[in-house]
Coordinates of C-alpha atoms and ligand atoms in Angstrom, one line a residue:
M41 CA -63.2 -49.1 29.0
Q42 CA -64.7 -46.5 31.2
T43 CA -65.3 -43.0 30.3
L44 CA -65.8 -40.6 33.3
S45 CA -66.7 -37.0 32.4
S46 CA -67.7 -35.5 35.5
N47 CA -66.2 -34.4 38.9
Y48 CA -67.5 -34.4 42.5
I49 CA -68.2 -30.9 43.5
N50 CA -70.7 -29.6 46.1
G51 CA -72.2 -33.0 46.4
Q52 CA -73.1 -33.1 42.5
W53 CA -71.6 -34.9 39.6
Q54 CA -70.5 -32.0 37.5
P55 CA -69.7 -32.7 33.9
V56 CA -66.2 -31.1 33.0
D57 CA -66.0 -29.6 29.5
G58 CA -62.9 -30.2 27.3
Q59 CA -60.2 -32.7 27.2
L60 CA -60.0 -36.1 28.8
L61 CA -57.0 -38.0 30.1
D62 CA -56.2 -41.5 29.4
V63 CA -55.6 -44.1 32.2
H64 CA -53.5 -47.0 31.2
D65 CA -53.6 -50.6 32.2
S66 CA -49.9 -51.1 33.5
A67 CA -49.8 -54.8 32.3
T68 CA -50.7 -54.2 28.8
G69 CA -50.3 -50.5 28.2
E70 CA -53.9 -50.2 26.9
V71 CA -56.2 -47.4 27.9
M72 CA -58.3 -48.8 30.6
A73 CA -60.3 -45.3 31.4
R74 CA -60.7 -41.7 30.5
I75 CA -61.2 -39.1 33.1
P76 CA -61.8 -35.3 33.0
A77 CA -58.9 -33.0 32.9
A78 CA -60.4 -30.0 35.0
G79 CA -58.9 -26.7 35.3
R80 CA -58.8 -23.6 37.5
G81 CA -62.5 -23.0 37.1
E82 CA -63.6 -26.4 38.6
V83 CA -61.1 -25.9 41.5
D84 CA -62.4 -22.6 42.4
Q85 CA -66.1 -24.1 42.3
A86 CA -64.8 -26.8 44.6
V87 CA -62.9 -24.7 47.0
Q88 CA -66.0 -22.4 47.4
A89 CA -67.9 -25.4 47.9
A90 CA -65.6 -26.6 50.7
R91 CA -65.6 -23.0 52.1
R92 CA -69.2 -22.9 52.4
A93 CA -69.5 -26.3 53.8
F94 CA -66.8 -25.6 56.5
P95 CA -68.8 -23.7 59.2
A96 CA -71.5 -26.4 59.7
W97 CA -69.1 -29.3 59.2
S98 CA -66.5 -28.0 61.9
R99 CA -69.4 -27.7 64.3
T100 CA -70.9 -30.9 63.8
P101 CA -70.5 -33.0 66.9
V102 CA -67.6 -35.3 67.1
A103 CA -69.9 -38.5 67.4
E104 CA -71.6 -37.5 64.3
R105 CA -68.4 -37.1 62.4
Q106 CA -67.3 -40.5 63.9
N107 CA -70.6 -42.1 62.4
Y108 CA -69.8 -40.7 59.0
L109 CA -66.4 -42.0 59.0
A110 CA -67.5 -45.4 60.3
A111 CA -70.1 -45.5 57.4
L112 CA -67.2 -44.7 55.0
L113 CA -65.1 -47.5 56.5
E114 CA -68.2 -50.0 55.6
Q115 CA -68.0 -48.6 52.1
L116 CA -64.4 -49.5 51.9
K117 CA -64.9 -52.9 53.2
G118 CA -67.9 -53.5 50.7
R119 CA -65.9 -52.5 47.7
A120 CA -62.6 -54.1 48.6
D121 CA -62.5 -56.5 45.7
E122 CA -63.2 -54.0 43.1
I123 CA -60.5 -51.6 44.7
A124 CA -57.9 -54.2 44.7
R125 CA -58.5 -55.2 41.0
T126 CA -58.5 -51.6 39.9
V127 CA -55.3 -50.5 41.7
S128 CA -53.6 -53.9 40.4
C129 CA -54.4 -52.6 36.9
E130 CA -53.6 -49.1 37.3
V131 CA -50.4 -49.4 39.3
G132 CA -49.2 -53.1 38.8
M133 CA -49.2 -54.6 42.4
P134 CA -49.8 -58.2 42.2
I135 CA -53.6 -59.1 43.2
K136 CA -52.8 -60.8 46.5
L137 CA -50.8 -58.1 47.8
S138 CA -53.3 -55.6 46.4
T139 CA -56.0 -57.0 48.4
M140 CA -54.0 -57.0 51.5
I141 CA -52.3 -53.6 51.1
Q142 CA -54.0 -51.4 48.6
A143 CA -57.8 -52.4 49.6
G144 CA -56.9 -53.6 53.0
V145 CA -54.6 -50.7 54.6
P146 CA -56.9 -48.0 53.9
Q147 CA -59.6 -49.9 56.2
V148 CA -57.1 -50.1 59.0
S149 CA -56.0 -46.5 58.8
T150 CA -59.7 -45.2 58.6
G151 CA -60.6 -47.7 61.4
T152 CA -57.8 -46.2 63.5
V153 CA -59.4 -42.7 63.0
V154 CA -62.8 -43.8 63.9
K155 CA -61.5 -45.3 67.0
L156 CA -59.2 -42.2 68.1
L157 CA -62.4 -40.3 68.1
D158 CA -63.7 -42.1 71.0
D159 CA -61.6 -40.1 73.4
F160 CA -59.5 -37.7 71.4
P161 CA -58.7 -34.5 73.6
F162 CA -60.1 -31.8 71.4
T163 CA -60.1 -29.7 74.5
E164 CA -58.0 -29.7 77.6
E165 CA -57.3 -27.4 80.5
V166 CA -54.0 -26.1 81.1
G167 CA -53.9 -23.8 84.1
N168 CA -56.4 -21.1 83.6
S169 CA -56.4 -22.0 79.9
L170 CA -58.7 -23.9 77.8
V171 CA -56.6 -25.2 75.1
Q172 CA -58.7 -26.3 72.0
R173 CA -57.6 -28.1 69.0
V174 CA -59.7 -26.6 66.2
P175 CA -60.0 -27.6 62.4
V176 CA -57.5 -25.8 60.1
G177 CA -60.2 -25.2 57.7
V178 CA -60.4 -26.1 53.8
V179 CA -57.6 -28.6 52.9
G180 CA -56.3 -29.2 49.3
A181 CA -55.2 -32.7 49.2
I182 CA -52.7 -34.0 46.3
T183 CA -52.0 -37.5 46.0
P184 CA -49.7 -39.8 44.1
W185 CA -50.2 -43.1 42.2
N186 CA -48.3 -45.8 44.2
Y187 CA -50.7 -46.4 47.0
P188 CA -53.6 -44.3 45.5
L189 CA -56.5 -45.1 47.9
H190 CA -54.0 -45.4 51.0
Q191 CA -52.8 -42.0 50.5
I192 CA -56.2 -40.6 50.0
M193 CA -57.7 -42.1 53.2
L194 CA -54.6 -40.9 55.1
K195 CA -55.7 -37.4 54.5
I196 CA -59.5 -37.7 54.1
A197 CA -60.3 -39.6 57.3
P198 CA -58.3 -37.3 59.7
A199 CA -59.4 -34.2 57.9
L200 CA -63.0 -35.1 58.3
A201 CA -62.3 -36.2 62.0
A202 CA -60.8 -32.8 62.6
G203 CA -63.7 -30.8 61.2
C204 CA -62.0 -29.8 58.1
T205 CA -63.5 -29.8 54.4
M206 CA -61.6 -30.9 51.5
V207 CA -60.8 -30.7 47.8
L208 CA -58.9 -33.7 46.7
K209 CA -56.9 -34.0 43.5
P210 CA -56.0 -37.6 42.9
S211 CA -53.0 -38.7 40.8
E212 CA -53.8 -38.5 37.1
I213 CA -52.1 -41.9 36.8
A214 CA -54.1 -43.9 39.2
P215 CA -57.3 -41.7 39.7
M216 CA -60.1 -44.5 39.8
T217 CA -60.1 -44.9 43.5
G218 CA -60.6 -41.0 43.8
F219 CA -63.9 -41.4 42.0
M220 CA -65.0 -44.4 44.3
V221 CA -64.2 -42.2 47.3
A222 CA -66.5 -39.4 45.9
E223 CA -69.2 -42.3 45.3
M224 CA -68.8 -43.4 48.9
C225 CA -69.1 -39.9 50.3
E226 CA -72.4 -39.6 48.1
A227 CA -73.6 -43.1 49.3
I228 CA -73.2 -42.4 53.0
G229 CA -74.9 -38.9 52.7
L230 CA -72.0 -36.7 53.5
P231 CA -73.1 -33.1 53.5
A232 CA -72.6 -31.4 50.1
G233 CA -69.1 -29.7 49.8
V234 CA -67.5 -31.5 52.7
V235 CA -65.5 -33.6 50.3
N236 CA -64.8 -32.5 46.6
V237 CA -62.9 -34.5 43.9
V238 CA -61.4 -32.7 41.1
T239 CA -59.2 -34.6 38.5
G240 CA -56.5 -33.7 36.1
L241 CA -52.9 -32.6 35.7
G242 CA -50.7 -31.4 38.4
Q243 CA -49.8 -28.2 36.4
D244 CA -53.4 -27.3 36.1
V245 CA -55.6 -28.6 38.9
G246 CA -52.6 -29.0 41.4
E247 CA -51.4 -25.5 40.7
A248 CA -54.8 -24.0 41.0
L249 CA -55.2 -25.6 44.3
I250 CA -52.0 -24.7 45.7
T251 CA -52.1 -21.0 44.7
H252 CA -55.8 -20.7 45.7
P253 CA -56.3 -18.1 48.5
D254 CA -59.3 -19.6 50.1
V255 CA -57.3 -23.1 50.8
D256 CA -55.9 -23.0 54.3
M257 CA -53.8 -26.2 54.1
I258 CA -52.2 -28.2 51.6
S259 CA -51.6 -32.1 52.5
F260 CA -49.5 -33.6 49.8
T261 CA -47.9 -36.9 49.1
G262 CA -45.6 -37.4 45.9
S263 CA -42.2 -36.4 44.6
T264 CA -39.8 -34.2 46.5
R265 CA -39.7 -32.1 43.2
T266 CA -43.4 -31.4 43.3
G267 CA -43.1 -30.8 47.2
N268 CA -40.6 -28.2 46.5
R269 CA -42.9 -26.3 44.3
I270 CA -45.9 -26.6 46.6
F271 CA -43.5 -25.3 49.5
H272 CA -42.8 -22.1 47.5
A273 CA -46.2 -21.6 46.0
A274 CA -48.0 -22.1 49.5
A275 CA -45.5 -19.7 51.2
D276 CA -47.2 -16.8 49.6
D277 CA -50.2 -16.9 52.0
F278 CA -48.8 -19.0 54.8
K279 CA -50.8 -22.2 54.1
R280 CA -50.3 -24.9 56.5
M281 CA -48.6 -27.6 54.9
A282 CA -47.9 -31.4 55.3
L283 CA -45.5 -32.9 52.8
E284 CA -44.8 -36.5 52.4
M285 CA -42.0 -37.1 49.8
G286 CA -39.4 -39.3 48.6
G287 CA -36.9 -41.8 50.2
K288 CA -33.8 -43.6 49.5
S289 CA -33.9 -45.8 52.7
A290 CA -31.3 -47.9 53.9
S291 CA -31.4 -51.6 55.3
V292 CA -28.2 -51.7 57.6
I293 CA -27.3 -55.4 58.2
L294 CA -25.0 -55.8 61.1
S295 CA -22.3 -58.4 61.4
D296 CA -24.2 -60.7 63.8
A297 CA -27.3 -60.6 61.9
D298 CA -29.0 -63.7 60.3
L299 CA -27.7 -62.7 56.7
E300 CA -30.1 -64.7 54.8
G301 CA -33.3 -63.5 56.6
A302 CA -31.9 -60.0 56.5
V303 CA -31.2 -60.1 52.8
K304 CA -34.5 -61.6 52.0
G305 CA -36.4 -59.3 54.2
T306 CA -34.6 -56.4 52.5
L307 CA -35.5 -57.9 49.0
T308 CA -39.1 -58.3 50.0
Q309 CA -39.3 -54.5 51.1
C310 CA -37.3 -53.3 48.0
Y311 CA -39.6 -55.0 45.5
L312 CA -42.8 -54.5 47.2
N313 CA -45.0 -52.7 44.5
S314 CA -42.4 -53.2 42.1
G315 CA -40.2 -50.7 44.0
Q316 CA -42.8 -48.0 43.9
T317 CA -42.9 -47.6 47.6
C318 CA -41.6 -44.4 49.2
T319 CA -40.2 -46.5 52.3
A320 CA -38.6 -49.0 50.0
L321 CA -35.3 -50.4 51.3
T322 CA -33.4 -49.6 48.2
R323 CA -29.8 -49.4 49.7
M324 CA -28.7 -52.5 51.3
L325 CA -25.5 -51.9 53.6
V326 CA -23.5 -55.1 54.6
P327 CA -20.1 -55.7 56.2
A328 CA -17.5 -55.7 53.4
D329 CA -16.4 -59.3 54.3
L330 CA -20.1 -60.4 53.8
H331 CA -20.6 -58.5 50.7
D332 CA -20.3 -61.3 48.2
R333 CA -22.3 -63.9 49.9
A334 CA -25.1 -61.2 50.6
C335 CA -25.1 -60.6 46.7
E336 CA -25.5 -64.4 46.2
I337 CA -28.4 -64.6 48.5
A338 CA -29.9 -61.5 46.9
A339 CA -29.6 -63.1 43.4
A340 CA -31.1 -66.3 44.4
G341 CA -33.9 -64.3 46.2
T342 CA -34.6 -62.1 43.1
A343 CA -35.2 -65.4 41.1
R344 CA -38.4 -65.7 43.1
F345 CA -39.6 -62.3 41.9
A346 CA -40.2 -63.1 38.2
P347 CA -42.3 -60.3 36.8
G348 CA -45.9 -61.3 35.7
N349 CA -49.5 -60.6 35.1
P350 CA -50.6 -58.7 38.4
L351 CA -54.0 -60.2 38.2
E352 CA -52.6 -63.8 38.7
E353 CA -52.6 -65.0 42.2
S354 CA -49.2 -66.4 41.9
T355 CA -47.6 -63.3 40.7
R356 CA -45.2 -61.6 43.2
L357 CA -43.8 -58.7 41.0
G358 CA -45.9 -56.8 38.6
P359 CA -45.2 -54.0 36.1
L360 CA -44.5 -50.2 37.0
A361 CA -47.6 -47.7 36.7
S362 CA -46.7 -45.9 33.5
A363 CA -44.4 -46.0 30.5
I364 CA -42.6 -42.8 31.7
Q365 CA -41.7 -44.6 34.9
R366 CA -40.6 -47.6 33.3
D367 CA -38.3 -45.9 31.0
R368 CA -36.9 -43.8 33.9
V369 CA -36.0 -47.1 35.9
R370 CA -34.4 -48.6 32.9
D371 CA -32.4 -45.4 32.4
Y372 CA -31.2 -45.6 36.1
I373 CA -30.0 -49.2 35.7
R374 CA -28.0 -47.9 32.6
I375 CA -26.6 -45.4 34.7
G376 CA -25.6 -47.8 37.4
I377 CA -23.9 -50.0 34.8
E378 CA -22.1 -46.9 33.5
E379 CA -21.2 -45.8 37.1
G380 CA -19.2 -49.1 37.5
A381 CA -21.5 -51.0 39.9
T382 CA -21.5 -54.7 39.5
L383 CA -24.6 -55.9 37.8
V384 CA -25.5 -59.1 40.0
V385 CA -28.9 -59.8 38.4
G386 CA -31.3 -58.1 36.2
G387 CA -30.7 -55.3 33.5
A388 CA -32.2 -52.6 31.6
E389 CA -33.9 -54.7 28.8
A390 CA -37.6 -55.9 28.9
P391 CA -38.1 -59.1 30.9
E392 CA -38.5 -62.0 28.3
G393 CA -42.1 -62.3 26.9
L394 CA -43.2 -59.0 28.6
E395 CA -42.4 -56.4 26.0
Q396 CA -45.8 -55.0 26.3
G397 CA -46.9 -53.1 29.4
Y398 CA -44.5 -51.5 31.8
F399 CA -42.4 -54.3 33.1
V400 CA -38.8 -54.0 34.5
K401 CA -36.4 -56.8 35.4
P402 CA -35.8 -56.8 39.3
T403 CA -32.1 -55.7 39.4
V404 CA -29.4 -55.9 42.0
F405 CA -26.2 -53.9 41.8
G406 CA -23.1 -55.0 44.1
N407 CA -20.2 -52.8 45.2
V408 CA -22.2 -49.6 44.7
D409 CA -20.2 -46.4 45.8
P410 CA -22.4 -44.8 48.4
N411 CA -22.2 -41.5 46.3
A412 CA -23.2 -43.1 43.1
R413 CA -26.4 -41.7 41.5
I414 CA -28.0 -45.0 42.0
A415 CA -27.1 -44.9 45.7
Q416 CA -28.3 -41.2 46.2
E417 CA -31.4 -40.8 43.9
E418 CA -34.8 -42.4 44.3
I419 CA -35.4 -44.7 41.4
F420 CA -38.9 -45.9 42.4
G421 CA -38.4 -49.2 40.8
P422 CA -37.3 -52.7 41.6
V423 CA -33.5 -51.8 41.9
L424 CA -31.4 -52.5 45.0
S425 CA -28.0 -51.2 45.5
V426 CA -25.7 -53.3 47.7
I427 CA -23.1 -51.0 49.5
P428 CA -20.2 -52.6 51.7
Y429 CA -19.0 -50.9 54.7
R430 CA -16.0 -51.4 57.1
N431 CA -17.4 -50.6 60.7
E432 CA -20.7 -49.8 62.3
E433 CA -19.9 -46.1 62.4
E434 CA -19.4 -46.0 58.6
A435 CA -22.6 -47.9 58.2
I436 CA -24.3 -45.1 60.1
A437 CA -22.7 -42.3 58.2
I438 CA -23.6 -44.0 54.8
A439 CA -27.2 -44.7 56.0
N440 CA -27.5 -41.0 56.8
G441 CA -25.7 -39.8 53.9
T442 CA -28.5 -38.8 51.5
A443 CA -30.7 -35.9 51.3
Y444 CA -33.6 -38.1 52.3
G445 CA -34.8 -39.5 55.7
L446 CA -38.1 -41.4 55.3
A447 CA -37.4 -45.0 56.4
G448 CA -34.8 -47.4 57.3
A449 CA -34.0 -51.0 58.6
V450 CA -31.5 -52.5 61.0
W451 CA -31.0 -56.1 61.4
S452 CA -28.8 -57.7 64.2
G453 CA -28.8 -60.9 66.2
D454 CA -29.1 -58.7 69.5
Q455 CA -32.0 -56.6 69.7
D456 CA -30.4 -53.9 71.9
R457 CA -27.5 -53.5 69.3
G458 CA -30.0 -53.2 66.7
L459 CA -31.9 -50.4 68.6
A460 CA -28.6 -48.7 69.3
V461 CA -28.0 -48.3 65.5
A462 CA -31.8 -47.5 65.0
N463 CA -31.2 -44.5 67.4
E464 CA -28.6 -43.0 65.2
L465 CA -30.7 -43.2 61.9
R466 CA -32.1 -39.8 60.7
T467 CA -35.3 -40.9 59.4
G468 CA -39.0 -40.9 60.3
Q469 CA -39.6 -44.8 60.6
V470 CA -37.0 -47.4 61.3
T471 CA -37.7 -51.2 61.8
V472 CA -35.5 -53.5 63.8
N473 CA -35.5 -57.1 62.7
N474 CA -38.6 -56.6 60.4
G475 CA -40.7 -55.0 63.2
K476 CA -44.4 -55.0 61.8
F477 CA -46.3 -52.2 60.5
N478 CA -48.0 -50.0 63.1
P479 CA -51.1 -48.0 61.8
Q480 CA -50.9 -45.9 64.9
A481 CA -47.2 -44.9 64.4
P482 CA -46.3 -41.6 62.9
F483 CA -45.3 -41.7 59.2
G484 CA -43.4 -39.2 57.5
G485 CA -39.8 -38.1 57.0
F486 CA -36.7 -35.8 57.9
G487 CA -35.0 -33.7 55.2
H488 CA -36.1 -34.0 51.7
S489 CA -38.5 -36.6 52.7
G490 CA -41.1 -34.5 54.2
L491 CA -42.7 -32.1 56.7
G492 CA -45.2 -33.3 59.1
R493 CA -46.6 -36.6 60.1
E494 CA -49.5 -38.8 58.9
A495 CA -51.3 -41.9 60.5
G496 CA -52.6 -42.3 64.1
K497 CA -53.3 -39.3 66.5
Y498 CA -50.1 -37.5 64.9
G499 CA -52.0 -37.6 61.4
L500 CA -55.1 -36.2 63.1
E501 CA -53.0 -33.4 64.8
E502 CA -51.7 -32.1 61.4
F503 CA -55.3 -31.0 60.6
L504 CA -55.8 -29.1 63.9
E505 CA -54.8 -25.6 65.0
L506 CA -54.3 -24.8 68.6
R507 CA -56.4 -22.0 70.3
A508 CA -55.9 -21.1 73.9
I509 CA -58.7 -19.3 75.8
Q510 CA -57.5 -17.9 79.1
L511 CA -60.5 -17.7 81.7
Ligands
NAD899 P1 -45.6 -36.5 41.6 O1 -45.0 -35.4 42.5 O2 -45.2 -36.4 40.2 O3 -47.2 -36.3 41.7 C1 -48.0 -36.3 42.9 C2 -49.4 -35.5 42.8 O4 -48.9 -34.1 42.7 C3 -50.0 -35.7 41.6 O5 -51.4 -35.8 42.0 C4 -49.7 -34.8 40.6 O6 -50.7 -34.6 39.7 C5 -49.4 -33.5 41.5 N1 -48.7 -32.4 41.0 C6 -47.8 -32.5 40.0 N2 -47.0 -31.4 39.8 C7 -48.0 -30.4 40.6 C8 -47.8 -29.2 40.9 N3 -46.9 -28.3 40.0 N4 -48.6 -28.4 41.8 C9 -49.5 -29.3 42.4 N5 -49.5 -30.7 42.3 C10 -48.8 -31.2 41.4 O7 -45.3 -37.9 42.4 P2 -45.6 -39.2 41.7 O8 -44.9 -39.6 41.0 O9 -47.1 -39.3 41.6 O10 -45.5 -40.3 43.1 C11 -44.3 -40.7 43.2 C12 -43.6 -40.0 44.4 O11 -44.3 -39.9 45.6 C13 -42.2 -40.6 44.8 O12 -41.2 -39.8 44.9 C14 -42.5 -41.2 46.2 O13 -41.4 -41.4 46.9 C15 -43.5 -40.3 46.7 N6 -44.3 -40.7 47.8 C16 -44.1 -40.4 49.2 C17 -44.9 -40.8 50.0 C18 -44.5 -40.5 51.4 O14 -45.5 -40.8 52.3 N7 -43.6 -40.0 51.9 C19 -45.8 -41.9 49.8 C20 -46.0 -42.2 48.5 C21 -45.2 -41.8 47.4

């Protein structure tokens, strides 16, 4: 077990007095590390350090900032195995996937930013104006636990590229990669104060950051409930804001789709990271006459996702990240049963032999009412709701019928028909027939799923203000 007692502030590891927080191994429930619970004092020091570092960093030539980011990318590559293993223990993602996604995707997104800096138009001429894109200033970054390093790098890389400085508050449930990032910044010789990492609870460190008058922007990823609190708090001094929040994404299977492929593709997206994925396809909309067959395929497919030790190569479904999350998901499974949905497979009890740790049975509900709680609320666990529909118009209305709008999928034998339905979905991302992940595409949501976009050039633009100089 590791005990960390310092935070990274102004280029130094600064001891934090007081309480330590336990970080749990998701597969065993045991304490795997202890981290500092910092407070308002540390946040203030970190913000002041970022403020002092801002003038020099924002004037650093773009090519130099690009070199620092390229060096950070090398660090991410060099520590990939350690990252994958750590996140598997914290969050529960099976090691094979964790290597590809938890360790691999941050490399891809950071590499994308490095490349963008080759020719990003920080200045352009519009008539007699010089239109400049200048850094927002000091950024407070607050991240969740489900893809901890990915969410950190989606903020740090573009913020540094833009010329901003930052105070990062990683999730207290999966904080270890936050410490690693601080070590990497130190290793590459990033100037003091450009990136600061302060750990602790949302109600302490998070609140101190969102209400700090010297923070110019909050970039947040997490639950819609916390995003709502941040929106209100940051309004007092008109902080810039980027909010990436929850989802209840629909997978719309059209009548001409390859049913087996579409159901299996939906299941894979629903169970990814044990359902702890904001874009998880958790509502599967199927033509009413194909409903029973779709449920049979889903039940057979679910059998291939037996929960197991995330550190074993063959495991496809690991535990959830915390006891609270496990209990929450099990409560939702009970709610689904009480609401009258058909329990096709799974259930609220612990998977056999996996009473320790935070395991949940992958669960499929059939005949779910589109207005039921399990079809409207984000569960953040391996739970799929199958919803029958009568015609395409109804399918689109159901797909758009939640407060969220993060992602979605359409499956059809005819790409154009699939695209026509995708065009109707009020979400930030849609895949047609399993279209593959694109790190240059904007990521973010409509409605209660978010404000602003991350990734690619869109993510970089979030950290820039426009200034027009008329000549
Ligand atoms: P959460 O909102 O509980 O916590 C996220 C972060 O906010 C943590 O660092 C937490 O400490 C901090 N926080 C909590 N209260 C705060 C407060 N009052 N002020 C400031 N900060 C505070 O979310 P979570 O449970 O860690 O993550 C799961 C949620 O994140 C899900 O809803 C999921 O959909 C969402 N998510 C969204 C995206 C996206 O890009 N849209 C990506 C991943 C996760």
